[in-house]
Coordinates of C-alpha atoms in Angstrom, one line a residue:
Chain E
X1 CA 193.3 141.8 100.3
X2 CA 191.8 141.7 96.6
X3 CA 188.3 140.4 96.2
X4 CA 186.8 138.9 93.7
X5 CA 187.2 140.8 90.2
X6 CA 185.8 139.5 86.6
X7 CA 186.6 140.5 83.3
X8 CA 185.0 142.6 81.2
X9 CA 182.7 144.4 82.5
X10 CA 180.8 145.1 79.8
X11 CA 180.0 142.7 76.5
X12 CA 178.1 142.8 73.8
X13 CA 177.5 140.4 71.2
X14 CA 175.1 138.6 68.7
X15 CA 173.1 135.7 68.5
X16 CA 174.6 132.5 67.7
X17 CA 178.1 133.6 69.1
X18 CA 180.3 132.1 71.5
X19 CA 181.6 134.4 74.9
X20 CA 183.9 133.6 77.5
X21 CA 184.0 135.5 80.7
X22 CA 186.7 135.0 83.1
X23 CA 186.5 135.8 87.0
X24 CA 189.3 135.8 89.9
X25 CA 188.4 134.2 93.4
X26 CA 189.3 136.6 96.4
X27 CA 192.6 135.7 97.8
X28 CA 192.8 132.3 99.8
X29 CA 189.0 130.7 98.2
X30 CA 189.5 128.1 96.5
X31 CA 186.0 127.6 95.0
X32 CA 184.0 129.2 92.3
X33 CA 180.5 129.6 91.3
X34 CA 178.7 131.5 88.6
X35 CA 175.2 132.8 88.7
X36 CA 173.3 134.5 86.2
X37 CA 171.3 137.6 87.1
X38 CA 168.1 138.5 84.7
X39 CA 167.0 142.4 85.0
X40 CA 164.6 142.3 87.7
X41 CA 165.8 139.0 89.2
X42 CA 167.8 137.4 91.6
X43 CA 170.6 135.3 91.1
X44 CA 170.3 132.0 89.6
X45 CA 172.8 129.1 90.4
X46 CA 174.5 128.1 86.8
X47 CA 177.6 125.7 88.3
X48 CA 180.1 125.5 90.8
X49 CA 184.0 124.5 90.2
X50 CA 186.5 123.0 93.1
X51 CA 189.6 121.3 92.5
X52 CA 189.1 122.2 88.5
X53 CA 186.1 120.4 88.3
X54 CA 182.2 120.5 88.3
X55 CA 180.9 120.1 91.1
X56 CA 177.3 120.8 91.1
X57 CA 175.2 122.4 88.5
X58 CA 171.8 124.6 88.3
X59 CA 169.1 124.2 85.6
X60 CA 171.2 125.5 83.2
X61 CA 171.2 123.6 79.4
X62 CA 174.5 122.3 78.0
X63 CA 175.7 125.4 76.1
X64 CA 177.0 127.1 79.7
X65 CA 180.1 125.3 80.3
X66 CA 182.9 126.4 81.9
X67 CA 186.7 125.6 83.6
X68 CA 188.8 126.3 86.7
X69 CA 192.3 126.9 86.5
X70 CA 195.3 125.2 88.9
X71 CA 195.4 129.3 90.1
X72 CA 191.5 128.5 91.1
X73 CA 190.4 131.1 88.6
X74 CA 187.9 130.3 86.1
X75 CA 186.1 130.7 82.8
X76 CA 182.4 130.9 81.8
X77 CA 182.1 129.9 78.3
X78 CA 178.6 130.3 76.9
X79 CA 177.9 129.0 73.1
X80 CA 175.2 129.6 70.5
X81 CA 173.8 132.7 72.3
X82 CA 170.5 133.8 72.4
X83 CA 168.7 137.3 73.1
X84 CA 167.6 135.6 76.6
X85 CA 171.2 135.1 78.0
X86 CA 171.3 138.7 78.4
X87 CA 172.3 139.2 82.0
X88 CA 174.6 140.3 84.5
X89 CA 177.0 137.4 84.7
X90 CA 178.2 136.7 88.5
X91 CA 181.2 134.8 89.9
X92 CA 181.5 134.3 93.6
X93 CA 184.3 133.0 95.3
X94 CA 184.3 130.7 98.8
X95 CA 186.4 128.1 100.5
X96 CA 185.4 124.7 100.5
X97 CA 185.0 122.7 104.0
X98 CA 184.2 125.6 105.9
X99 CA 180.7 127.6 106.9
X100 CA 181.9 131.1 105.7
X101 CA 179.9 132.5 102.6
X102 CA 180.0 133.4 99.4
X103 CA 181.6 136.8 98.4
X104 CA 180.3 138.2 94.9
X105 CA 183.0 140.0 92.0
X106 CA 181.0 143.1 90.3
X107 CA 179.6 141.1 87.3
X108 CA 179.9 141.3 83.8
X109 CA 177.0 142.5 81.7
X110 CA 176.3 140.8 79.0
X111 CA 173.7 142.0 76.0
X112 CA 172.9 139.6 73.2
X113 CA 171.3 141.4 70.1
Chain N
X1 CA 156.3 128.4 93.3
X2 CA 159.8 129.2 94.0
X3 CA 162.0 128.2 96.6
X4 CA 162.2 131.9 98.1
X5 CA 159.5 134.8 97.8
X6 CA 160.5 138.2 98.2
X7 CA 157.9 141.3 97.5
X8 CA 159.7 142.8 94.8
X9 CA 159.1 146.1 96.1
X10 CA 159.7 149.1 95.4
X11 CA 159.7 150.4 98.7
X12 CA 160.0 154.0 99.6
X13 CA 160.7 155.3 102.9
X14 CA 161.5 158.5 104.5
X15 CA 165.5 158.9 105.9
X16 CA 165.4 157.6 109.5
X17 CA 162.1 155.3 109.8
X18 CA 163.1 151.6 109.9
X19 CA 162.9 149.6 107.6
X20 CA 161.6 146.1 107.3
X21 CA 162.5 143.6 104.4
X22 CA 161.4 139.8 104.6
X23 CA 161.4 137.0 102.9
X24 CA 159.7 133.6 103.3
X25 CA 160.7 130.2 101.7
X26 CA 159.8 126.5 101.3
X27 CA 162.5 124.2 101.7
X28 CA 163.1 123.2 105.1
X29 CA 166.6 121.8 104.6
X30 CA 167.8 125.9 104.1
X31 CA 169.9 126.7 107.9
X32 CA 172.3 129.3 106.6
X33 CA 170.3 132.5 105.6
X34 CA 172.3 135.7 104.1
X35 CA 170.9 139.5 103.1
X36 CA 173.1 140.9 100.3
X37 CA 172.7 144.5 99.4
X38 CA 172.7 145.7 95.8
X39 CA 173.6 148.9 93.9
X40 CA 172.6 149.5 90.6
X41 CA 174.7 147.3 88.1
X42 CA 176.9 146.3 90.4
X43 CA 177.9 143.1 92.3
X44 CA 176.4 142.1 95.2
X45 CA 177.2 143.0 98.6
X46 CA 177.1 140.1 101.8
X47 CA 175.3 142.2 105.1
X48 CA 174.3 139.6 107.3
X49 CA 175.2 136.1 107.4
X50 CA 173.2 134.0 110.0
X51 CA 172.2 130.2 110.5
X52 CA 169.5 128.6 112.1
X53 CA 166.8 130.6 113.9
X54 CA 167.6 133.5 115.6
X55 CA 168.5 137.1 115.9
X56 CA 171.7 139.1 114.7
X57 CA 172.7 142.7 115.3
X58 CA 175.0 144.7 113.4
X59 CA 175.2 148.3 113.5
X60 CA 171.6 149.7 111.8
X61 CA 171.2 146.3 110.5
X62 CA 169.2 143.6 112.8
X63 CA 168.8 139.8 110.7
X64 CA 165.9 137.9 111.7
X65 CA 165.5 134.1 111.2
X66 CA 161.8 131.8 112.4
X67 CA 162.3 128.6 110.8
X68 CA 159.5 127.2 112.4
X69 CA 157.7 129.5 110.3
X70 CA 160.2 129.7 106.9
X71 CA 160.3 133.3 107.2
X72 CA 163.5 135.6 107.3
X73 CA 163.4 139.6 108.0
X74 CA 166.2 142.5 108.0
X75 CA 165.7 145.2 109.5
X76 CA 167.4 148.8 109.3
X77 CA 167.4 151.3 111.4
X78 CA 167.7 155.3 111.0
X79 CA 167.6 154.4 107.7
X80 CA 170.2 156.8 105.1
X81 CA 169.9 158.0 101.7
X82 CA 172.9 155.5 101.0
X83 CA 171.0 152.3 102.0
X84 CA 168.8 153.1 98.6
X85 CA 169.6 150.0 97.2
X86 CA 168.1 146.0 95.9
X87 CA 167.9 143.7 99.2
X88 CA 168.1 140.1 98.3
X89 CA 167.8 137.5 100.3
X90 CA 169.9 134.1 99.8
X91 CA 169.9 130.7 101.8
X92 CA 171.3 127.2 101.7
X93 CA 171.1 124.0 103.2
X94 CA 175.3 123.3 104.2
X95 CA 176.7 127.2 104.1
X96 CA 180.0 127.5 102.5
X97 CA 180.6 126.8 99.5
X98 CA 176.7 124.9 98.6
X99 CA 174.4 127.1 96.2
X100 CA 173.0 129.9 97.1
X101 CA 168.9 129.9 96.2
X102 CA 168.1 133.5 96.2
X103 CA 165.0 136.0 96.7
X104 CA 163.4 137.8 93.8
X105 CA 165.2 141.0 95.7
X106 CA 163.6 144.3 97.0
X107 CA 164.4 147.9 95.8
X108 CA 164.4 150.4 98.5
X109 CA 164.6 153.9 97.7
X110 CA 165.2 156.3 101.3
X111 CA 163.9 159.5 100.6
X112 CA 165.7 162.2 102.1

């Protein structure tokens, strides 16, 4: 059964540039959510998609936007980066309507110089 | 404040004593209550999954959960150099699918 898996792994890029990072949802979820992880920090809720749309969002400004896909997989596109969106970049997969958790991907790390 | 307070740590224990992580939060709506385990740069990893107050046992692992008093604690026992790791803690209000608020995290080092 395949979990969760994101792509790349590893980014870097400069400020002022656009990324998109892309992440799978473990076989059967049908909803995704993507958190950003700070060195040193927890997770932080950016947004959630179900049925290809937003469905709830963190405090997280207008330049995070993303998309799901009919194949429930999904897209983080981030625009007009800055040094402090340097993070580890985390999708996590679930299935809406019942109690069952979250299950994390490995993360993409992204550095913005 | 935050939602959730976790002592960042770092902890350092010898191999085999038991460990104790906790975490207290504010928001009283929060009834599912999960510890995910952490390896360096990578994703991480659901342990325990509980909701409501209560106790949950499995393997070394024990999940702890007073809402009466908004405070959460995992414990480990015979602790392994291979449970060196970041703990965080994560809750939410509906389980499933809702967001997960998370813990600062704590890094445990077992020394062996």
């Amino acid at each position: 059964d395949a979990g969760v898996t994101q792509s790349p792994t590893h980014l870097i890029k400069t400020r002022g540039q656009q990324v998109t990072l892309r992440c799978s949802p473990k076989s059967g979820h049908d909803t995704v959510s993507w958190y950003q992880q700070a060195l040193g920090q927890g997770p932080q809720f950016i947004f959630q998609y179900y049925e290809e749309e937003e469905r709830q969002r963190g405090n997280f400004p207008d330049r995070f936007s993303g998309h799901q896909f009919p194949n429930y997989s999904s897209e983080l596109n981030v625009n007009a980066l800055l040094l402090g969106d340097s993070a580890l970049y985390l999708c996590a997969s679930s299935l809406t309507g019942y109690t069952d958790t979250q299950y994390f991907g490995p993360g993409t790390r992204l550095t913005v110089l | 404040q935050k939602e959730v307070e976790q002592d960042p740590g770092p902890l350092s224990v010898p191999e085999g004593a038991i460990v104790s992580l906790n975490c207290t939060y504010s928001n009283s709506a929060f009834q599912y209550f999960m510890w995910y385990r952490q390896y360096s740069r990578k994703g991480p990893e659901l342990l325990m999954y509980t909701y409501s107050s209560g106790n949950k046992e499995d393997g070394r692992f024990t999940a702890q959960v007073d809402k009466s008093s908004k405070y959460i604690s995992l414990f480990i026992r015979d602790s392994q150099p291979s449970d060196s790791a970041t703990y965080l803690c994560a809750m939410s209000a509906r389980g499933g699918a809702q967001k997960l608020v998370f813990g600062q995290g704590t890094r445990l080092t077992i020394n062996p």
